[in-house]
PDB file of C-alpha atoms and ligand atoms in Angstrom:
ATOM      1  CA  UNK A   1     -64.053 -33.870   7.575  1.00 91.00           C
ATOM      2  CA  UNK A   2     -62.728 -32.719  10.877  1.00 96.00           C
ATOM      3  CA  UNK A   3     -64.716 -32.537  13.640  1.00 97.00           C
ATOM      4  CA  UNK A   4     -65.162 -29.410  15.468  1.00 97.00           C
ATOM      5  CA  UNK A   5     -63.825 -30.323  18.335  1.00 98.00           C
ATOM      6  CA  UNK A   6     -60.262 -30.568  16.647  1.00 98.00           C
ATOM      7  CA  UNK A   7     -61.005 -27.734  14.625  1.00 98.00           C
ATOM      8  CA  UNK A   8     -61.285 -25.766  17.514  1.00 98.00           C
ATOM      9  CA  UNK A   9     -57.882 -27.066  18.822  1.00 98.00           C
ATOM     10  CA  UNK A  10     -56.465 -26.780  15.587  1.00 98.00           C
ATOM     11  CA  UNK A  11     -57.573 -23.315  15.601  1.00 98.00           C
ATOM     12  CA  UNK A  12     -56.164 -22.436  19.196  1.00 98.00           C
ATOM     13  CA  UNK A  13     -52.820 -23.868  17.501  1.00 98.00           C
ATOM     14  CA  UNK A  14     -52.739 -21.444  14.727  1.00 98.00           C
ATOM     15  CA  UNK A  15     -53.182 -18.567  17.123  1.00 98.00           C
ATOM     16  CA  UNK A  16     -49.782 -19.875  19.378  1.00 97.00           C
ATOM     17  CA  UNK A  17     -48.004 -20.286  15.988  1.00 98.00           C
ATOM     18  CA  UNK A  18     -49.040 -16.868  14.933  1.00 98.00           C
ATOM     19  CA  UNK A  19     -47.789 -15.649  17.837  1.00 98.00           C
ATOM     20  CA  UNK A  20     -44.661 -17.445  17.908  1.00 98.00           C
ATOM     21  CA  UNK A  21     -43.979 -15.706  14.424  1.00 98.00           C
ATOM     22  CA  UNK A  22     -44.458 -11.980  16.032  1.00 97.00           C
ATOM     23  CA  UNK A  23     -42.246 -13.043  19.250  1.00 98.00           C
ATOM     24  CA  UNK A  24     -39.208 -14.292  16.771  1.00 98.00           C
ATOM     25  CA  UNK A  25     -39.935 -10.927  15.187  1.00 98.00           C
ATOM     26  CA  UNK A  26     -39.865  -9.243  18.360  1.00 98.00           C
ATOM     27  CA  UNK A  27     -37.060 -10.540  19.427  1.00 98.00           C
ATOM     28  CA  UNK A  28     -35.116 -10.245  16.006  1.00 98.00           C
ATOM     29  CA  UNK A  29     -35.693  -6.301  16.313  1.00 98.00           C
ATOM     30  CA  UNK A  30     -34.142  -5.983  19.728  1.00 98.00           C
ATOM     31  CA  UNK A  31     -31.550  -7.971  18.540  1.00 98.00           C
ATOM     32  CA  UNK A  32     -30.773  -5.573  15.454  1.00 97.00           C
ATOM     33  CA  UNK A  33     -31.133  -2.786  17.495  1.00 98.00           C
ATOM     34  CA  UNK A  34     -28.898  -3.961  19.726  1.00 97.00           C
ATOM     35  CA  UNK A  35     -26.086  -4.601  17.356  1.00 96.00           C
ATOM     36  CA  UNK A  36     -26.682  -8.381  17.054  1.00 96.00           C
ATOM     37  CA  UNK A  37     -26.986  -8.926  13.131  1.00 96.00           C
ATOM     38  CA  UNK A  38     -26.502 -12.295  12.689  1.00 96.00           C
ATOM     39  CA  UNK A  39     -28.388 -13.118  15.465  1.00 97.00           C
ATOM     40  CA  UNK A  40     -31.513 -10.901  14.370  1.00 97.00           C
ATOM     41  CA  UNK A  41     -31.222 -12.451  10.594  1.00 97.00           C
ATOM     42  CA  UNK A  42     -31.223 -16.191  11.948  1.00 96.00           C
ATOM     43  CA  UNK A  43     -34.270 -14.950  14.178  1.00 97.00           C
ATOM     44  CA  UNK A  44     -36.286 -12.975  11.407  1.00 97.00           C
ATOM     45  CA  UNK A  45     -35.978 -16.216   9.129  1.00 96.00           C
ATOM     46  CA  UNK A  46     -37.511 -18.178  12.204  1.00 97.00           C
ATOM     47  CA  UNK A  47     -40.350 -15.879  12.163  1.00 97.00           C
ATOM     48  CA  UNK A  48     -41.151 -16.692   8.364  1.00 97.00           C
ATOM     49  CA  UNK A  49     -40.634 -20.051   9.394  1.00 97.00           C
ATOM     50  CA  UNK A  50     -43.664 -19.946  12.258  1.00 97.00           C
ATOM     51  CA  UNK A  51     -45.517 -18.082  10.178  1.00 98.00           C
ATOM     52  CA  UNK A  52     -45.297 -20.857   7.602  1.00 98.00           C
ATOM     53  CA  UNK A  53     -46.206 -23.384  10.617  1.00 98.00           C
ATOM     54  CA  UNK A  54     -48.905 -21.210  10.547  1.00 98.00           C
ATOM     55  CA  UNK A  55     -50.269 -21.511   7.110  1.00 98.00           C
ATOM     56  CA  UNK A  56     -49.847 -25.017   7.018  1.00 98.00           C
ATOM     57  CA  UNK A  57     -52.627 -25.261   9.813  1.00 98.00           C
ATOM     58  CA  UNK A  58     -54.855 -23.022   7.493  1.00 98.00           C
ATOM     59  CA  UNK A  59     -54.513 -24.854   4.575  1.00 98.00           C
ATOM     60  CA  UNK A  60     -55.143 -28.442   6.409  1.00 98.00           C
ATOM     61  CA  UNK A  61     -57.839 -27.299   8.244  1.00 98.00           C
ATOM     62  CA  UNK A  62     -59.813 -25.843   5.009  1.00 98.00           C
ATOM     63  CA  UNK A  63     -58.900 -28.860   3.049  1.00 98.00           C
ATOM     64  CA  UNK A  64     -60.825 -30.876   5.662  1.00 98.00           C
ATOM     65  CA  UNK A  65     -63.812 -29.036   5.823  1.00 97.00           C
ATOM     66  CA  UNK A  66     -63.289 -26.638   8.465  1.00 98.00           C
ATOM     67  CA  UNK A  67     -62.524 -22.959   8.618  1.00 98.00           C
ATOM     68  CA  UNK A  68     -59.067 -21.209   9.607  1.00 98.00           C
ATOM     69  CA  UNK A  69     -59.348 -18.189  11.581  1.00 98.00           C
ATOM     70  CA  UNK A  70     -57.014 -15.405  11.611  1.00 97.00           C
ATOM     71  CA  UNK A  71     -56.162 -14.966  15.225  1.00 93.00           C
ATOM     72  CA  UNK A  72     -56.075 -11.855  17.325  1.00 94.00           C
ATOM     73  CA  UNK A  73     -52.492 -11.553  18.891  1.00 91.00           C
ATOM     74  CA  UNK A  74     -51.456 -10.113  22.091  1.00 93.00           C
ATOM     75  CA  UNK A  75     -48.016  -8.081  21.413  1.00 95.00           C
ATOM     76  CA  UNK A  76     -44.962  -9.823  22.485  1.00 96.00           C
ATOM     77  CA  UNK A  77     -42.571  -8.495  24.844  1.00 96.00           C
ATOM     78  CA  UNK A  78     -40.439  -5.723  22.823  1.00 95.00           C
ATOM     79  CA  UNK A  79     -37.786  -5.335  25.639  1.00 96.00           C
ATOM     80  CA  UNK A  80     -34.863  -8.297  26.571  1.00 96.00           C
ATOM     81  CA  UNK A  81     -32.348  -8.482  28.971  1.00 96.00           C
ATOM     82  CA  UNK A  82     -29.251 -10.303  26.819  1.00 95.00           C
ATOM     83  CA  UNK A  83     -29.004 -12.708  24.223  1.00 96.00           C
ATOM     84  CA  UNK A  84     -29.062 -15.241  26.694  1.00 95.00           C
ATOM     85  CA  UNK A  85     -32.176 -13.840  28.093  1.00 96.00           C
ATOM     86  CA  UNK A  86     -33.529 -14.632  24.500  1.00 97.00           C
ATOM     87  CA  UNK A  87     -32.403 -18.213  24.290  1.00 97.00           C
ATOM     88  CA  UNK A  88     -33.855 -18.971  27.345  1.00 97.00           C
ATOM     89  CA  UNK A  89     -37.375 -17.415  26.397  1.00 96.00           C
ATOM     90  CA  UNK A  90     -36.897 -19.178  22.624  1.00 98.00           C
ATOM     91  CA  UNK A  91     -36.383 -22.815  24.904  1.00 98.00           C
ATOM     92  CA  UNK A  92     -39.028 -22.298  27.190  1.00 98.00           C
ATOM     93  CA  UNK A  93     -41.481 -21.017  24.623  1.00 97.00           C
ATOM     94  CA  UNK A  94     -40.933 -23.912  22.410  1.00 98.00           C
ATOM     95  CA  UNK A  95     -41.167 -26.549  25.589  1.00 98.00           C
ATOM     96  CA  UNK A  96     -44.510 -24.905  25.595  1.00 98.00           C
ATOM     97  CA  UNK A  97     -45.340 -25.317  22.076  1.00 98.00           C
ATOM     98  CA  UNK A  98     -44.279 -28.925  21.869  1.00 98.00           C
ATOM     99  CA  UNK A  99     -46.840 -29.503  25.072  1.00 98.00           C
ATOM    100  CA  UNK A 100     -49.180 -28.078  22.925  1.00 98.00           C
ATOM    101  CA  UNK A 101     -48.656 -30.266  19.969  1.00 98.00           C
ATOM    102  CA  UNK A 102     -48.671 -33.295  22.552  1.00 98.00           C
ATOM    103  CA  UNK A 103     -51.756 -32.563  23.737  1.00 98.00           C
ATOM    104  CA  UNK A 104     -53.213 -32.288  20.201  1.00 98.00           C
ATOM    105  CA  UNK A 105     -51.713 -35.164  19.229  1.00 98.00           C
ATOM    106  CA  UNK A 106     -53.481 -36.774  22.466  1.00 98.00           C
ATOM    107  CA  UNK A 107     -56.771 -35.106  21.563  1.00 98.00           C
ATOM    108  CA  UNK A 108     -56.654 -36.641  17.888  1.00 98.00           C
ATOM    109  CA  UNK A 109     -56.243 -40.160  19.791  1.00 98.00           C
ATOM    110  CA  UNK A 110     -59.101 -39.542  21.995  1.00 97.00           C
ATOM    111  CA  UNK A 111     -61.735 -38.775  19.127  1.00 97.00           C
ATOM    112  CA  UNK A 112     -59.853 -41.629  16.899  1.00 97.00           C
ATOM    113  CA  UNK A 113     -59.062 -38.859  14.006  1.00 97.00           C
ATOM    114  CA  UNK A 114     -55.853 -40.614  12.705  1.00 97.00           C
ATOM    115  CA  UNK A 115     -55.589 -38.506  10.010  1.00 97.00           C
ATOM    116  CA  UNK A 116     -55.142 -35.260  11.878  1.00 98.00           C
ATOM    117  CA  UNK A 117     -52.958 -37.405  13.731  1.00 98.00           C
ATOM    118  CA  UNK A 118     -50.757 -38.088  10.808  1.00 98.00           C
ATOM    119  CA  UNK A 119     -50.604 -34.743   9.977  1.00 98.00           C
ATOM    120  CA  UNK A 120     -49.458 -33.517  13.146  1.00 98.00           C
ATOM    121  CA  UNK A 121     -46.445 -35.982  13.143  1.00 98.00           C
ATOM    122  CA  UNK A 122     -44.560 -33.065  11.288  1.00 98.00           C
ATOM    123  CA  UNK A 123     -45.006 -30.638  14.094  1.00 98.00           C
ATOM    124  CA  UNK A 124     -44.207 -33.402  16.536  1.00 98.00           C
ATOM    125  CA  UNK A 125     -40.410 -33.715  14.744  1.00 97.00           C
ATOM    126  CA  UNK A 126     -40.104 -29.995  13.954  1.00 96.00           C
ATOM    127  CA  UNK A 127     -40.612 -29.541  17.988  1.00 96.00           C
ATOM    128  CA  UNK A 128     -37.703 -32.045  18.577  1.00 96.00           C
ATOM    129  CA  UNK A 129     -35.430 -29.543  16.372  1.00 95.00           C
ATOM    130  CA  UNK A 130     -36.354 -26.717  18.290  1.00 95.00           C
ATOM    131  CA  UNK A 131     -35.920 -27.076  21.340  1.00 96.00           C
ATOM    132  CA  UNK A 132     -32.442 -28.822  20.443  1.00 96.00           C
ATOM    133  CA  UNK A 133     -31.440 -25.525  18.720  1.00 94.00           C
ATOM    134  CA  UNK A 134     -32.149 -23.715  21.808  1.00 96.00           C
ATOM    135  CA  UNK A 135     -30.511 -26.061  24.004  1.00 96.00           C
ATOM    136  CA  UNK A 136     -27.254 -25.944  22.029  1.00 95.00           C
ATOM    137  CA  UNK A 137     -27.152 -22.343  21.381  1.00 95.00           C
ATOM    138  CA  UNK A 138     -27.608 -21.887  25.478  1.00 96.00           C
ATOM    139  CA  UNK A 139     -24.392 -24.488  25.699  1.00 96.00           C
ATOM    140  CA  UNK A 140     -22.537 -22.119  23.586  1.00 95.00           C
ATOM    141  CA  UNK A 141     -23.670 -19.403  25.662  1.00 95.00           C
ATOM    142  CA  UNK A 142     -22.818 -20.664  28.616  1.00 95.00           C
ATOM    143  CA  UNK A 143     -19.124 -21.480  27.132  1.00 94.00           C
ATOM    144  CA  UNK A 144     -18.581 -17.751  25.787  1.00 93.00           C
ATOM    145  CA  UNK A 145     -19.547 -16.237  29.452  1.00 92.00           C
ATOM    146  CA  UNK A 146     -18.359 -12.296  29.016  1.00 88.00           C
ATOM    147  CA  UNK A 147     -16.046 -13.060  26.438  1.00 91.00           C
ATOM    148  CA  UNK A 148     -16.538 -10.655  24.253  1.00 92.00           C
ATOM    149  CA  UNK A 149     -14.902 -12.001  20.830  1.00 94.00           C
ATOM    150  CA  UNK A 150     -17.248 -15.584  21.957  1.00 94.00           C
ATOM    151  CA  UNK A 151     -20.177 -13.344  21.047  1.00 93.00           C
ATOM    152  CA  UNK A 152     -18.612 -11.610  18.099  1.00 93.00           C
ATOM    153  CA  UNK A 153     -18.193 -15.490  16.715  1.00 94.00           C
ATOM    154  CA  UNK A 154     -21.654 -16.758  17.786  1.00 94.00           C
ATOM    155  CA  UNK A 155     -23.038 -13.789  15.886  1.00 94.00           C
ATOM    156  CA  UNK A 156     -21.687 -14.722  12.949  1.00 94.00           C
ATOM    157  CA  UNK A 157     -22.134 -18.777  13.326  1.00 91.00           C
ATOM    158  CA  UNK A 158     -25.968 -17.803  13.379  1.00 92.00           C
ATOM    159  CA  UNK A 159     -25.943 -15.744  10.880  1.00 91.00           C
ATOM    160  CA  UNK A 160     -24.408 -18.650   8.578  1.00 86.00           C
ATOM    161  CA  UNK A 161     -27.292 -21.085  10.211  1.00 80.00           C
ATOM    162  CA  UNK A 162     -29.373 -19.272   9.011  1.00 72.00           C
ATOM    163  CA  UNK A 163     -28.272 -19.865   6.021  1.00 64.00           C
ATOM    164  CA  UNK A 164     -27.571 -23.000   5.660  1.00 63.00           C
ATOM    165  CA  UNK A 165     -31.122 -23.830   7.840  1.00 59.00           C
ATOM    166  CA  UNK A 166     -33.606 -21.899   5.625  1.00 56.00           C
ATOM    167  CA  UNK A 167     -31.638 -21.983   2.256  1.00 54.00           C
ATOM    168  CA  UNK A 168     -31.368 -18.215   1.865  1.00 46.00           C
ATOM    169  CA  UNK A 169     -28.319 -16.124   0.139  1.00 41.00           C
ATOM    170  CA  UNK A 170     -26.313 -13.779   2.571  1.00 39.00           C
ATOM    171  CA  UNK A 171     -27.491 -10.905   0.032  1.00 38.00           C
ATOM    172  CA  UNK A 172     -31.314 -11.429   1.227  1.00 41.00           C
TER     173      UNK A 172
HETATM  174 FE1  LIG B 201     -43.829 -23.587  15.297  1.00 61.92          FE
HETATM  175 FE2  LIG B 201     -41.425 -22.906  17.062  1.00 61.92          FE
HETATM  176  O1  LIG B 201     -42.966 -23.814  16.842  1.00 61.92           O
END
């Protein structure tokens, strides 16, 4: 049984993964409309992906006695500058989300729950990959300048992450 004091903080997590699933989305939409469709595929799968984040924190915190809410999200921005105006949000967003998961982790010490503490060990690696996707696809950025044909590429490359990250068929 969790206590609800980590419930609670458990709960505020599910709301910044929720929204983390509607910013990817966000962002994936400018990028399509933008002409970016490798780009918005790799960041439509990455919304799936938070929202599954999200669902894992449901289904832990009803298996331990608690209750999941559904959270009420503020919109995400709909309007970006560039793609590198993108990668910078993603990197920053995520810094904030692995804070986040630190200072549940933290929490979970604090009231001596070690098994909420186990299970947030996941999110604590998942963070790590993150951010170090952001951080390299900003290096590549940063490489490519105004080249245009260095965006055409990139484009592509993600789109092919994408597939190779989240296991789906070009076709989906
Ligand atoms: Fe679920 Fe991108 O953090």
């Amino acid at each position: 049984m969790i206590s609800s004091k980590i419930e609670a903080a458990l709960n505020r997590q599910i709301d910044l993964e929720g929204f983390s699933s509607m910013y990817y989305l966000s962002m994936a939409s400018w990028c399509e409309v933008k002409g970016y469709n490798g780009i918005a595929k790799f960041l439509y799968h990455h919304s799936d992906e938070e929202r599954m984040h999200m669902l894992k924190l449901f289904q832990y915190i009803n298996d331990r006695g608690g209750h999941a809410v559904v959270p009420g999200l503020d919109a995400p921005p709909k309007m970006y500058a560039s793609i590198h105006e993108i990668f910078e949000t993603i990197l920053s967003h995520e810094i904030k989300v692995s804070n986040e998961i630190n200072a549940l982790v933290e929490l979970c010490i604090q009231e001596k729950d070690y098994t909420t503490h186990n299970f947030l060990q996941w999110y604590v690696a998942e963070q790590i990959e993150e951010e170090t996707l952001a951080r390299n696809v900003l290096d590549k950025l940063r490489l490519i300048g105004d080249d245009k044909g260095g965006m055409y590429l990139l484009d592509r490359d993600l789109q092919s992450l994408s597939v190779t990250v989240h296991g789906s068929s070009k076709e989906d």
